Amino acid sequence: MPFIPHSEQDIEQMLSVIGADSIEDLFDEIPANLRCGDLEKIPQGMNEMEVTRLLRDRAAQDGLPLCFLGAGAYEHHIPAAVWEITTRGEFYSAYTPYQAEASQGTLQLLYEFQSMMASLMGMDVSNASLYDGASALAEAVLMAVRANKKSKSRKILMPVTTNPVYRSVTEAIVNNQDIELVAVPYDSETGQTDLNALDSFSGEGFSALVIPQPNFFGVIENVDALTAWAAENKMLSIAVVNPVAMALLKPPGEWGQTGVDIVCGEGQPLGVPLASGGPYFGFMCCKQKHVRQMPGRIIGRTTDLDGKEGFTLTLQAREQHIRRSKATSNICTNQGLLVTAATIYMSLLGPEGLKKVALNSHKNTQLLRNRLQAIKGVKTVFNAPNFHECVLQLDMDVKQLIDTLAREHHILAGFEVSTHYPELGNALMVCATETRTENDIEQFATTLDTLLNG
């Protein structure tokens, strides 16, 4: 519902009921030396028209630069119907409702989301989302340690090719629970997880192996071999995937002979716009045998005494989110609004539409790579197949190049890889989705060529 402020009369009436003379009296317990005083640098409040104009002017300052920046957040086309429906009053909440009798529409939508994600990933079950892709990986690591009953280890093999932000967040969350993340190096030629290096960890006792697909470099990993290796060494396998790529590539449930145990990732590519750093939502799927260790909400479908279809939260007691010391997870909400957008997005596109998005994104990435590597002073770093991103090495300081292209040419050139992988030197990771055109790519290439070669 729209916001309706209290009138002066409402405020006076409330104060009289509680016996206070003013709003300030409600805070008289706070010592004067702890108060910030008057907010002198905060301007006077603006009316709605003035605020709208200010926001429009600020947005115009950002402009509409050409975006070739990926690294975990992607600019995809979002049909207008997605957010027109998502922001209706019936859906406009980030929460999963507990009162099933009053929330059948929202619960059904979340059930449909779970069904779509389980199908897309080739897995048995899905939850109704987590905070974001990074914390989803952390939850997957915690889940794997709980679920691997055959291993007493609290060590996880984490390929260096996993998104460095995800690795950092996971480390921050699991480190204080005495879980160790052990880095697995990548092959310098292919950019894939080094299978030979992985063999050195055989028999050392790890709970799980993380498998990114595609990995942070955009490189396609040898997922069948990685999944099989994990199973042979009595480890669970955790897939970290781009959901759009899964419309084109083999789903995690079919990797190796057995499929992976847990799948997680970032749902932003499914109908969520880039908006200055968020919001995002994480997803998680798993095999049926691990479902009781899965964090987050799970919606079930059933029939009532009259035979009518109904939906409700299942496999969880409300107390799980209160008795924190005994909870499977301390995730106490979900990203319901973004899941709503993702569900509508996938419904509108369907399997074929999502596959076309992936195919066109892949085609544009190949066009971008081929055009840029034809420029003198630019070469491709890795020789393995890729999706979305590719890493290029340049004869120029990449940080300076990115700044110049953004400031003077309104082009977001890509991600400076050396921030997290200094061994790659002046490396730029570029990305293209289905929204990029041949003219966009040519404009980028021509500008880059001019800056590199004059």
PDB file of C-alpha atoms in Angstrom, residues 108-399:
ATOM      1  CA  GLN A 108       2.374 -20.949  -5.450  1.00  0.00           C
ATOM      2  CA  LEU A 109       4.690 -18.573  -7.281  1.00  0.00           C
ATOM      3  CA  LEU A 110       7.627 -19.653  -5.091  1.00  0.00           C
ATOM      4  CA  TYR A 111       6.722 -23.290  -5.706  1.00  0.00           C
ATOM      5  CA  GLU A 112       6.787 -22.644  -9.456  1.00  0.00           C
ATOM      6  CA  PHE A 113      10.194 -20.966  -9.059  1.00  0.00           C
ATOM      7  CA  GLN A 114      11.547 -24.019  -7.250  1.00  0.00           C
ATOM      8  CA  SER A 115      10.161 -26.304  -9.967  1.00  0.00           C
ATOM      9  CA  MET A 116      11.781 -24.217 -12.717  1.00  0.00           C
ATOM     10  CA  MET A 117      15.161 -24.045 -10.987  1.00  0.00           C
ATOM     11  CA  ALA A 118      15.210 -27.776 -10.221  1.00  0.00           C
ATOM     12  CA  SER A 119      14.415 -28.478 -13.878  1.00  0.00           C
ATOM     13  CA  LEU A 120      17.009 -26.010 -15.177  1.00  0.00           C
ATOM     14  CA  MET A 121      19.710 -27.493 -12.942  1.00  0.00           C
ATOM     15  CA  GLY A 122      18.680 -31.122 -13.413  1.00  0.00           C
ATOM     16  CA  MET A 123      18.324 -31.514  -9.651  1.00  0.00           C
ATOM     17  CA  ASP A 124      15.680 -33.000  -7.346  1.00  0.00           C
ATOM     18  CA  VAL A 125      14.785 -30.021  -5.154  1.00  0.00           C
ATOM     19  CA  SER A 126      15.298 -26.269  -4.884  1.00  0.00           C
ATOM     20  CA  ASN A 127      14.864 -23.754  -2.091  1.00  0.00           C
ATOM     21  CA  ALA A 128      13.013 -20.443  -2.357  1.00  0.00           C
ATOM     22  CA  SER A 129      16.234 -18.436  -2.511  1.00  0.00           C
ATOM     23  CA  LEU A 130      19.028 -16.964  -0.415  1.00  0.00           C
ATOM     24  CA  TYR A 131      20.570 -13.509  -0.092  1.00  0.00           C
ATOM     25  CA  ASP A 132      22.984 -13.605  -3.052  1.00  0.00           C
ATOM     26  CA  GLY A 133      25.322 -15.888  -4.972  1.00  0.00           C
ATOM     27  CA  ALA A 134      28.283 -15.346  -2.628  1.00  0.00           C
ATOM     28  CA  SER A 135      26.425 -16.188   0.580  1.00  0.00           C
ATOM     29  CA  ALA A 136      24.717 -19.068  -1.268  1.00  0.00           C
ATOM     30  CA  LEU A 137      28.144 -20.625  -1.808  1.00  0.00           C
ATOM     31  CA  ALA A 138      28.958 -20.147   1.882  1.00  0.00           C
ATOM     32  CA  GLU A 139      25.696 -21.872   2.804  1.00  0.00           C
ATOM     33  CA  ALA A 140      26.489 -24.675   0.353  1.00  0.00           C
ATOM     34  CA  VAL A 141      29.873 -25.200   2.043  1.00  0.00           C
ATOM     35  CA  LEU A 142      28.244 -25.355   5.494  1.00  0.00           C
ATOM     36  CA  MET A 143      25.614 -27.722   4.116  1.00  0.00           C
ATOM     37  CA  ALA A 144      28.249 -30.021   2.577  1.00  0.00           C
ATOM     38  CA  VAL A 145      30.135 -30.324   5.867  1.00  0.00           C
ATOM     39  CA  ARG A 146      26.884 -31.289   7.612  1.00  0.00           C
ATOM     40  CA  ALA A 147      25.725 -33.643   4.873  1.00  0.00           C
ATOM     41  CA  ASN A 148      28.926 -35.607   4.253  1.00  0.00           C
ATOM     42  CA  LYS A 149      28.454 -38.151   7.023  1.00  0.00           C
ATOM     43  CA  LYS A 150      31.319 -40.308   5.729  1.00  0.00           C
ATOM     44  CA  SER A 151      33.874 -37.574   6.258  1.00  0.00           C
ATOM     45  CA  LYS A 152      34.940 -36.036   9.545  1.00  0.00           C
ATOM     46  CA  SER A 153      36.903 -33.402   7.624  1.00  0.00           C
ATOM     47  CA  ARG A 154      36.074 -29.727   7.790  1.00  0.00           C
ATOM     48  CA  LYS A 155      38.113 -28.915   4.703  1.00  0.00           C
ATOM     49  CA  ILE A 156      36.720 -27.813   1.328  1.00  0.00           C
ATOM     50  CA  LEU A 157      38.613 -27.762  -1.975  1.00  0.00           C
ATOM     51  CA  MET A 158      38.020 -24.347  -3.558  1.00  0.00           C
ATOM     52  CA  PRO A 159      39.360 -23.757  -7.101  1.00  0.00           C
ATOM     53  CA  VAL A 160      41.078 -20.406  -7.597  1.00  0.00           C
ATOM     54  CA  THR A 161      38.882 -20.044 -10.694  1.00  0.00           C
ATOM     55  CA  THR A 162      35.836 -19.518  -8.457  1.00  0.00           C
ATOM     56  CA  ASN A 163      34.621 -15.895  -8.323  1.00  0.00           C
ATOM     57  CA  PRO A 164      37.067 -14.171  -5.910  1.00  0.00           C
ATOM     58  CA  VAL A 165      34.262 -12.226  -4.234  1.00  0.00           C
ATOM     59  CA  TYR A 166      32.432 -15.495  -3.572  1.00  0.00           C
ATOM     60  CA  ARG A 167      35.614 -16.977  -2.139  1.00  0.00           C
ATOM     61  CA  SER A 168      36.148 -13.976   0.111  1.00  0.00           C
ATOM     62  CA  VAL A 169      32.561 -13.979   1.420  1.00  0.00           C
ATOM     63  CA  THR A 170      32.627 -17.741   1.978  1.00  0.00           C
ATOM     64  CA  GLU A 171      35.909 -17.469   3.894  1.00  0.00           C
ATOM     65  CA  ALA A 172      34.452 -14.728   6.104  1.00  0.00           C
ATOM     66  CA  ILE A 173      31.380 -16.830   6.931  1.00  0.00           C
ATOM     67  CA  VAL A 174      32.876 -20.296   7.430  1.00  0.00           C
ATOM     68  CA  ASN A 175      36.286 -19.432   8.886  1.00  0.00           C
ATOM     69  CA  ASN A 176      34.935 -18.872  12.399  1.00  0.00           C
ATOM     70  CA  GLN A 177      33.242 -22.273  12.224  1.00  0.00           C
ATOM     71  CA  ASP A 178      36.617 -23.979  11.830  1.00  0.00           C
ATOM     72  CA  ILE A 179      36.079 -24.819   8.170  1.00  0.00           C
ATOM     73  CA  GLU A 180      39.166 -24.494   5.983  1.00  0.00           C
ATOM     74  CA  LEU A 181      39.046 -23.563   2.304  1.00  0.00           C
ATOM     75  CA  VAL A 182      41.977 -25.089   0.428  1.00  0.00           C
ATOM     76  CA  ALA A 183      42.861 -23.424  -2.873  1.00  0.00           C
ATOM     77  CA  VAL A 184      43.174 -25.487  -6.063  1.00  0.00           C
ATOM     78  CA  PRO A 185      45.286 -23.819  -8.801  1.00  0.00           C
ATOM     79  CA  TYR A 186      44.356 -23.411 -12.456  1.00  0.00           C
ATOM     80  CA  ASP A 187      46.181 -24.389 -15.620  1.00  0.00           C
ATOM     81  CA  SER A 188      47.883 -21.331 -17.104  1.00  0.00           C
ATOM     82  CA  GLU A 189      47.177 -22.461 -20.685  1.00  0.00           C
ATOM     83  CA  THR A 190      43.499 -23.313 -20.455  1.00  0.00           C
ATOM     84  CA  GLY A 191      42.314 -21.323 -17.427  1.00  0.00           C
ATOM     85  CA  GLN A 192      40.613 -24.496 -16.157  1.00  0.00           C
ATOM     86  CA  THR A 193      41.048 -26.088 -12.738  1.00  0.00           C
ATOM     87  CA  ASP A 194      44.304 -28.066 -12.892  1.00  0.00           C
ATOM     88  CA  LEU A 195      43.350 -31.752 -12.728  1.00  0.00           C
ATOM     89  CA  ASN A 196      46.955 -32.794 -12.146  1.00  0.00           C
ATOM     90  CA  ALA A 197      47.189 -30.475  -9.159  1.00  0.00           C
ATOM     91  CA  LEU A 198      43.874 -31.853  -7.916  1.00  0.00           C
ATOM     92  CA  ASP A 199      45.338 -35.363  -7.763  1.00  0.00           C
ATOM     93  CA  SER A 200      47.753 -34.191  -5.085  1.00  0.00           C
ATOM     94  CA  PHE A 201      44.761 -33.819  -2.754  1.00  0.00           C
ATOM     95  CA  SER A 202      43.598 -37.433  -3.172  1.00  0.00           C
ATOM     96  CA  GLY A 203      43.145 -39.307   0.056  1.00  0.00           C
ATOM     97  CA  GLU A 204      43.688 -36.282   2.288  1.00  0.00           C
ATOM     98  CA  GLY A 205      40.109 -36.216   3.504  1.00  0.00           C
ATOM     99  CA  PHE A 206      38.001 -33.303   2.267  1.00  0.00           C
ATOM    100  CA  SER A 207      34.256 -32.817   2.679  1.00  0.00           C
ATOM    101  CA  ALA A 208      33.577 -31.358  -0.764  1.00  0.00           C
ATOM    102  CA  LEU A 209      34.930 -29.971  -4.017  1.00  0.00           C
ATOM    103  CA  VAL A 210      33.569 -26.702  -5.450  1.00  0.00           C
ATOM    104  CA  ILE A 211      33.098 -26.701  -9.244  1.00  0.00           C
ATOM    105  CA  PRO A 212      32.417 -23.349 -10.997  1.00  0.00           C
ATOM    106  CA  GLN A 213      30.733 -23.462 -14.415  1.00  0.00           C
ATOM    107  CA  PRO A 214      31.635 -21.355 -16.249  1.00  0.00           C
ATOM    108  CA  ASN A 215      34.451 -20.239 -14.007  1.00  0.00           C
ATOM    109  CA  PHE A 216      35.330 -16.627 -13.168  1.00  0.00           C
ATOM    110  CA  PHE A 217      37.409 -16.281 -16.355  1.00  0.00           C
ATOM    111  CA  GLY A 218      34.395 -17.358 -18.410  1.00  0.00           C
ATOM    112  CA  VAL A 219      36.187 -20.639 -19.159  1.00  0.00           C
ATOM    113  CA  ILE A 220      34.187 -23.865 -19.436  1.00  0.00           C
ATOM    114  CA  GLU A 221      35.453 -26.314 -16.816  1.00  0.00           C
ATOM    115  CA  ASN A 222      35.846 -30.071 -17.341  1.00  0.00           C
ATOM    116  CA  VAL A 223      32.892 -30.689 -15.045  1.00  0.00           C
ATOM    117  CA  ASP A 224      32.466 -34.411 -15.744  1.00  0.00           C
ATOM    118  CA  ALA A 225      36.039 -35.157 -14.704  1.00  0.00           C
ATOM    119  CA  LEU A 226      35.809 -32.904 -11.631  1.00  0.00           C
ATOM    120  CA  THR A 227      32.522 -34.444 -10.466  1.00  0.00           C
ATOM    121  CA  ALA A 228      33.823 -37.975 -11.000  1.00  0.00           C
ATOM    122  CA  TRP A 229      37.031 -37.165  -9.107  1.00  0.00           C
ATOM    123  CA  ALA A 230      35.044 -35.860  -6.142  1.00  0.00           C
ATOM    124  CA  ALA A 231      32.876 -38.995  -6.045  1.00  0.00           C
ATOM    125  CA  GLU A 232      35.913 -41.294  -6.281  1.00  0.00           C
ATOM    126  CA  ASN A 233      37.469 -39.509  -3.326  1.00  0.00           C
ATOM    127  CA  LYS A 234      34.277 -39.680  -1.228  1.00  0.00           C
ATOM    128  CA  MET A 235      33.658 -35.943  -1.412  1.00  0.00           C
ATOM    129  CA  LEU A 236      30.439 -34.124  -2.110  1.00  0.00           C
ATOM    130  CA  SER A 237      30.440 -31.815  -5.124  1.00  0.00           C
ATOM    131  CA  ILE A 238      29.183 -28.221  -5.082  1.00  0.00           C
ATOM    132  CA  ALA A 239      28.437 -26.584  -8.429  1.00  0.00           C
ATOM    133  CA  VAL A 240      28.525 -22.767  -8.685  1.00  0.00           C
ATOM    134  CA  VAL A 241      26.793 -21.900 -11.939  1.00  0.00           C
ATOM    135  CA  ASN A 242      25.430 -19.116 -14.109  1.00  0.00           C
ATOM    136  CA  PRO A 243      21.722 -19.995 -14.572  1.00  0.00           C
ATOM    137  CA  VAL A 244      21.584 -18.617 -18.126  1.00  0.00           C
ATOM    138  CA  ALA A 245      24.531 -20.803 -19.145  1.00  0.00           C
ATOM    139  CA  MET A 246      22.646 -23.837 -17.846  1.00  0.00           C
ATOM    140  CA  ALA A 247      20.044 -23.341 -20.583  1.00  0.00           C
ATOM    141  CA  LEU A 248      22.814 -24.169 -23.066  1.00  0.00           C
ATOM    142  CA  LEU A 249      25.303 -26.368 -21.202  1.00  0.00           C
ATOM    143  CA  LYS A 250      24.843 -29.755 -19.532  1.00  0.00           C
ATOM    144  CA  PRO A 251      22.996 -29.226 -16.209  1.00  0.00           C
ATOM    145  CA  PRO A 252      24.825 -30.066 -12.963  1.00  0.00           C
ATOM    146  CA  GLY A 253      22.495 -32.963 -12.213  1.00  0.00           C
ATOM    147  CA  GLU A 254      24.000 -34.756 -15.231  1.00  0.00           C
ATOM    148  CA  TRP A 255      27.690 -34.089 -14.581  1.00  0.00           C
ATOM    149  CA  GLY A 256      29.798 -37.227 -14.321  1.00  0.00           C
ATOM    150  CA  GLN A 257      28.055 -40.513 -13.551  1.00  0.00           C
ATOM    151  CA  THR A 258      26.142 -39.321 -10.521  1.00  0.00           C
ATOM    152  CA  GLY A 259      25.593 -35.576 -10.916  1.00  0.00           C
ATOM    153  CA  VAL A 260      26.628 -33.056  -8.286  1.00  0.00           C
ATOM    154  CA  ASP A 261      25.224 -33.000  -4.764  1.00  0.00           C
ATOM    155  CA  ILE A 262      24.550 -29.261  -4.387  1.00  0.00           C
ATOM    156  CA  VAL A 263      24.098 -26.435  -6.906  1.00  0.00           C
ATOM    157  CA  CYS A 264      24.167 -22.746  -6.038  1.00  0.00           C
ATOM    158  CA  GLY A 265      24.705 -19.427  -7.765  1.00  0.00           C
ATOM    159  CA  GLU A 266      23.494 -15.906  -8.432  1.00  0.00           C
ATOM    160  CA  GLY A 267      20.001 -15.383  -9.844  1.00  0.00           C
ATOM    161  CA  GLN A 268      20.523 -11.793 -11.059  1.00  0.00           C
ATOM    162  CA  PRO A 269      20.705 -12.804 -14.765  1.00  0.00           C
ATOM    163  CA  LEU A 270      17.095 -14.013 -14.530  1.00  0.00           C
ATOM    164  CA  GLY A 271      15.208 -10.743 -14.882  1.00  0.00           C
ATOM    165  CA  VAL A 272      16.953  -8.568 -12.285  1.00  0.00           C
ATOM    166  CA  PRO A 273      18.418  -5.293 -13.626  1.00  0.00           C
ATOM    167  CA  LEU A 274      21.838  -3.893 -12.864  1.00  0.00           C
ATOM    168  CA  ALA A 275      21.149  -1.200 -10.290  1.00  0.00           C
ATOM    169  CA  SER A 276      24.347   0.268  -8.826  1.00  0.00           C
ATOM    170  CA  GLY A 277      25.310  -2.861  -6.942  1.00  0.00           C
ATOM    171  CA  GLY A 278      22.096  -4.693  -6.207  1.00  0.00           C
ATOM    172  CA  PRO A 279      19.858  -6.149  -5.105  1.00  0.00           C
ATOM    173  CA  TYR A 280      20.686  -9.767  -5.933  1.00  0.00           C
ATOM    174  CA  PHE A 281      19.376 -13.172  -4.889  1.00  0.00           C
ATOM    175  CA  GLY A 282      21.009 -16.553  -4.459  1.00  0.00           C
ATOM    176  CA  PHE A 283      19.569 -19.919  -5.446  1.00  0.00           C
ATOM    177  CA  MET A 284      20.304 -23.447  -4.267  1.00  0.00           C
ATOM    178  CA  CYS A 285      19.314 -26.915  -5.443  1.00  0.00           C
ATOM    179  CA  CYS A 286      20.357 -30.334  -4.205  1.00  0.00           C
ATOM    180  CA  LYS A 287      19.753 -34.060  -4.381  1.00  0.00           C
ATOM    181  CA  GLN A 288      16.707 -35.371  -2.525  1.00  0.00           C
ATOM    182  CA  LYS A 289      18.866 -37.166   0.061  1.00  0.00           C
ATOM    183  CA  HIS A 290      20.371 -33.849   1.219  1.00  0.00           C
ATOM    184  CA  VAL A 291      17.123 -31.880   1.377  1.00  0.00           C
ATOM    185  CA  ARG A 292      16.909 -31.795   5.180  1.00  0.00           C
ATOM    186  CA  GLN A 293      20.261 -30.027   5.301  1.00  0.00           C
ATOM    187  CA  MET A 294      19.204 -27.349   2.815  1.00  0.00           C
ATOM    188  CA  PRO A 295      18.935 -23.778   4.189  1.00  0.00           C
ATOM    189  CA  GLY A 296      16.245 -21.298   3.232  1.00  0.00           C
ATOM    190  CA  ARG A 297      12.565 -21.792   2.466  1.00  0.00           C
ATOM    191  CA  ILE A 298      11.080 -24.829   0.721  1.00  0.00           C
ATOM    192  CA  ILE A 299       7.493 -24.632  -0.523  1.00  0.00           C
ATOM    193  CA  GLY A 300       5.450 -27.818  -0.808  1.00  0.00           C
ATOM    194  CA  ARG A 301       2.272 -28.583  -2.778  1.00  0.00           C
ATOM    195  CA  THR A 302      -0.475 -30.704  -1.260  1.00  0.00           C
ATOM    196  CA  THR A 303      -4.268 -31.125  -1.153  1.00  0.00           C
ATOM    197  CA  ASP A 304      -6.604 -30.240   1.715  1.00  0.00           C
ATOM    198  CA  LEU A 305      -9.428 -32.322   3.183  1.00  0.00           C
ATOM    199  CA  ASP A 306     -11.702 -31.190   0.366  1.00  0.00           C
ATOM    200  CA  GLY A 307      -9.217 -32.253  -2.286  1.00  0.00           C
ATOM    201  CA  LYS A 308      -8.277 -28.681  -3.207  1.00  0.00           C
ATOM    202  CA  GLU A 309      -4.683 -27.861  -4.148  1.00  0.00           C
ATOM    203  CA  GLY A 310      -2.712 -25.873  -1.583  1.00  0.00           C
ATOM    204  CA  PHE A 311       0.818 -24.614  -0.895  1.00  0.00           C
ATOM    205  CA  THR A 312       2.755 -24.228   2.343  1.00  0.00           C
ATOM    206  CA  LEU A 313       6.238 -24.049   3.840  1.00  0.00           C
ATOM    207  CA  THR A 314       7.517 -27.577   4.392  1.00  0.00           C
ATOM    208  CA  LEU A 315      10.374 -29.519   6.036  1.00  0.00           C
ATOM    209  CA  GLN A 316      10.970 -26.651   8.445  1.00  0.00           C
ATOM    210  CA  ALA A 317       9.565 -25.613  11.776  1.00  0.00           C
ATOM    211  CA  ARG A 318       9.071 -21.916  12.452  1.00  0.00           C
ATOM    212  CA  GLU A 319      11.363 -22.427  15.446  1.00  0.00           C
ATOM    213  CA  GLN A 320      14.288 -23.166  13.123  1.00  0.00           C
ATOM    214  CA  HIS A 321      14.582 -19.449  12.509  1.00  0.00           C
ATOM    215  CA  ILE A 322      14.288 -18.532  16.192  1.00  0.00           C
ATOM    216  CA  ARG A 323      16.395 -21.136  18.006  1.00  0.00           C
ATOM    217  CA  ARG A 324      19.528 -19.932  16.277  1.00  0.00           C
ATOM    218  CA  SER A 325      21.976 -22.258  18.045  1.00  0.00           C
ATOM    219  CA  LYS A 326      20.144 -25.335  16.724  1.00  0.00           C
ATOM    220  CA  ALA A 327      19.157 -24.004  13.316  1.00  0.00           C
ATOM    221  CA  THR A 328      20.322 -25.604  10.086  1.00  0.00           C
ATOM    222  CA  SER A 329      20.951 -22.059   8.921  1.00  0.00           C
ATOM    223  CA  ASN A 330      20.532 -18.546  10.226  1.00  0.00           C
ATOM    224  CA  ILE A 331      19.068 -17.335   6.945  1.00  0.00           C
ATOM    225  CA  CYS A 332      15.873 -15.729   8.217  1.00  0.00           C
ATOM    226  CA  THR A 333      14.328 -14.310   5.065  1.00  0.00           C
ATOM    227  CA  ASN A 334      14.578 -14.725   1.340  1.00  0.00           C
ATOM    228  CA  GLN A 335      14.626 -12.408  -1.664  1.00  0.00           C
ATOM    229  CA  GLY A 336      11.001 -13.022  -2.575  1.00  0.00           C
ATOM    230  CA  LEU A 337      10.547  -9.944  -4.757  1.00  0.00           C
ATOM    231  CA  LEU A 338      13.504 -10.825  -6.974  1.00  0.00           C
ATOM    232  CA  VAL A 339      12.426 -14.464  -7.094  1.00  0.00           C
ATOM    233  CA  THR A 340       9.043 -13.210  -8.316  1.00  0.00           C
ATOM    234  CA  ALA A 341      10.773 -11.330 -11.129  1.00  0.00           C
ATOM    235  CA  ALA A 342      12.868 -14.386 -11.994  1.00  0.00           C
ATOM    236  CA  THR A 343       9.811 -16.641 -12.087  1.00  0.00           C
ATOM    237  CA  ILE A 344       7.939 -14.284 -14.404  1.00  0.00           C
ATOM    238  CA  TYR A 345      11.067 -13.849 -16.563  1.00  0.00           C
ATOM    239  CA  MET A 346      11.513 -17.613 -16.986  1.00  0.00           C
ATOM    240  CA  SER A 347       7.782 -18.077 -17.603  1.00  0.00           C
ATOM    241  CA  LEU A 348       7.771 -15.482 -20.380  1.00  0.00           C
ATOM    242  CA  LEU A 349      10.904 -16.791 -22.093  1.00  0.00           C
ATOM    243  CA  GLY A 350      10.369 -20.500 -21.588  1.00  0.00           C
ATOM    244  CA  PRO A 351      13.123 -23.086 -22.187  1.00  0.00           C
ATOM    245  CA  GLU A 352      13.653 -22.102 -25.829  1.00  0.00           C
ATOM    246  CA  GLY A 353      13.727 -18.382 -25.066  1.00  0.00           C
ATOM    247  CA  LEU A 354      16.290 -18.822 -22.306  1.00  0.00           C
ATOM    248  CA  LYS A 355      18.398 -20.985 -24.614  1.00  0.00           C
ATOM    249  CA  LYS A 356      18.282 -18.247 -27.271  1.00  0.00           C
ATOM    250  CA  VAL A 357      19.481 -15.698 -24.712  1.00  0.00           C
ATOM    251  CA  ALA A 358      22.421 -17.981 -23.902  1.00  0.00           C
ATOM    252  CA  LEU A 359      23.200 -18.653 -27.575  1.00  0.00           C
ATOM    253  CA  ASN A 360      23.113 -14.981 -28.532  1.00  0.00           C
ATOM    254  CA  SER A 361      25.243 -14.052 -25.532  1.00  0.00           C
ATOM    255  CA  HIS A 362      27.769 -16.691 -26.520  1.00  0.00           C
ATOM    256  CA  LYS A 363      27.769 -15.552 -30.156  1.00  0.00           C
ATOM    257  CA  ASN A 364      28.366 -11.937 -29.147  1.00  0.00           C
ATOM    258  CA  THR A 365      31.186 -12.932 -26.787  1.00  0.00           C
ATOM    259  CA  GLN A 366      32.926 -14.750 -29.634  1.00  0.00           C
ATOM    260  CA  LEU A 367      32.452 -11.754 -31.951  1.00  0.00           C
ATOM    261  CA  LEU A 368      33.870  -9.478 -29.258  1.00  0.00           C
ATOM    262  CA  ARG A 369      36.874 -11.695 -28.588  1.00  0.00           C
ATOM    263  CA  ASN A 370      37.709 -12.166 -32.269  1.00  0.00           C
ATOM    264  CA  ARG A 371      37.402  -8.458 -33.022  1.00  0.00           C
ATOM    265  CA  LEU A 372      39.506  -7.336 -30.061  1.00  0.00           C
ATOM    266  CA  GLN A 373      42.279  -9.884 -30.447  1.00  0.00           C
ATOM    267  CA  ALA A 374      42.719  -8.699 -34.044  1.00  0.00           C
ATOM    268  CA  ILE A 375      43.984  -5.378 -32.613  1.00  0.00           C
ATOM    269  CA  LYS A 376      47.734  -4.966 -32.311  1.00  0.00           C
ATOM    270  CA  GLY A 377      48.739  -5.249 -28.650  1.00  0.00           C
ATOM    271  CA  VAL A 378      45.798  -7.491 -27.667  1.00  0.00           C
ATOM    272  CA  LYS A 379      45.891 -11.278 -27.266  1.00  0.00           C
ATOM    273  CA  THR A 380      43.705 -13.932 -25.690  1.00  0.00           C
ATOM    274  CA  VAL A 381      45.062 -15.400 -22.456  1.00  0.00           C
ATOM    275  CA  PHE A 382      43.352 -18.821 -22.275  1.00  0.00           C
ATOM    276  CA  ASN A 383      42.712 -21.317 -25.083  1.00  0.00           C
ATOM    277  CA  ALA A 384      39.774 -23.271 -23.612  1.00  0.00           C
ATOM    278  CA  PRO A 385      36.125 -22.738 -24.691  1.00  0.00           C
ATOM    279  CA  ASN A 386      34.360 -19.904 -22.887  1.00  0.00           C
ATOM    280  CA  PHE A 387      30.933 -18.419 -22.159  1.00  0.00           C
ATOM    281  CA  HIS A 388      30.089 -14.747 -21.472  1.00  0.00           C
ATOM    282  CA  GLU A 389      33.591 -13.616 -20.482  1.00  0.00           C
ATOM    283  CA  CYS A 390      37.035 -13.887 -21.996  1.00  0.00           C
ATOM    284  CA  VAL A 391      40.374 -12.645 -20.638  1.00  0.00           C
ATOM    285  CA  LEU A 392      42.648 -10.523 -22.842  1.00  0.00           C
ATOM    286  CA  GLN A 393      46.210  -9.362 -22.281  1.00  0.00           C
ATOM    287  CA  LEU A 394      46.999  -5.774 -23.362  1.00  0.00           C
ATOM    288  CA  ASP A 395      50.132  -3.759 -24.058  1.00  0.00           C
ATOM    289  CA  MET A 396      48.857  -0.979 -21.802  1.00  0.00           C
ATOM    290  CA  ASP A 397      48.062  -0.323 -18.163  1.00  0.00           C
ATOM    291  CA  VAL A 398      44.566  -1.806 -17.808  1.00  0.00           C
ATOM    292  CA  LYS A 399      43.437   0.364 -14.911  1.00  0.00           C
TER     293      LYS A 399
END
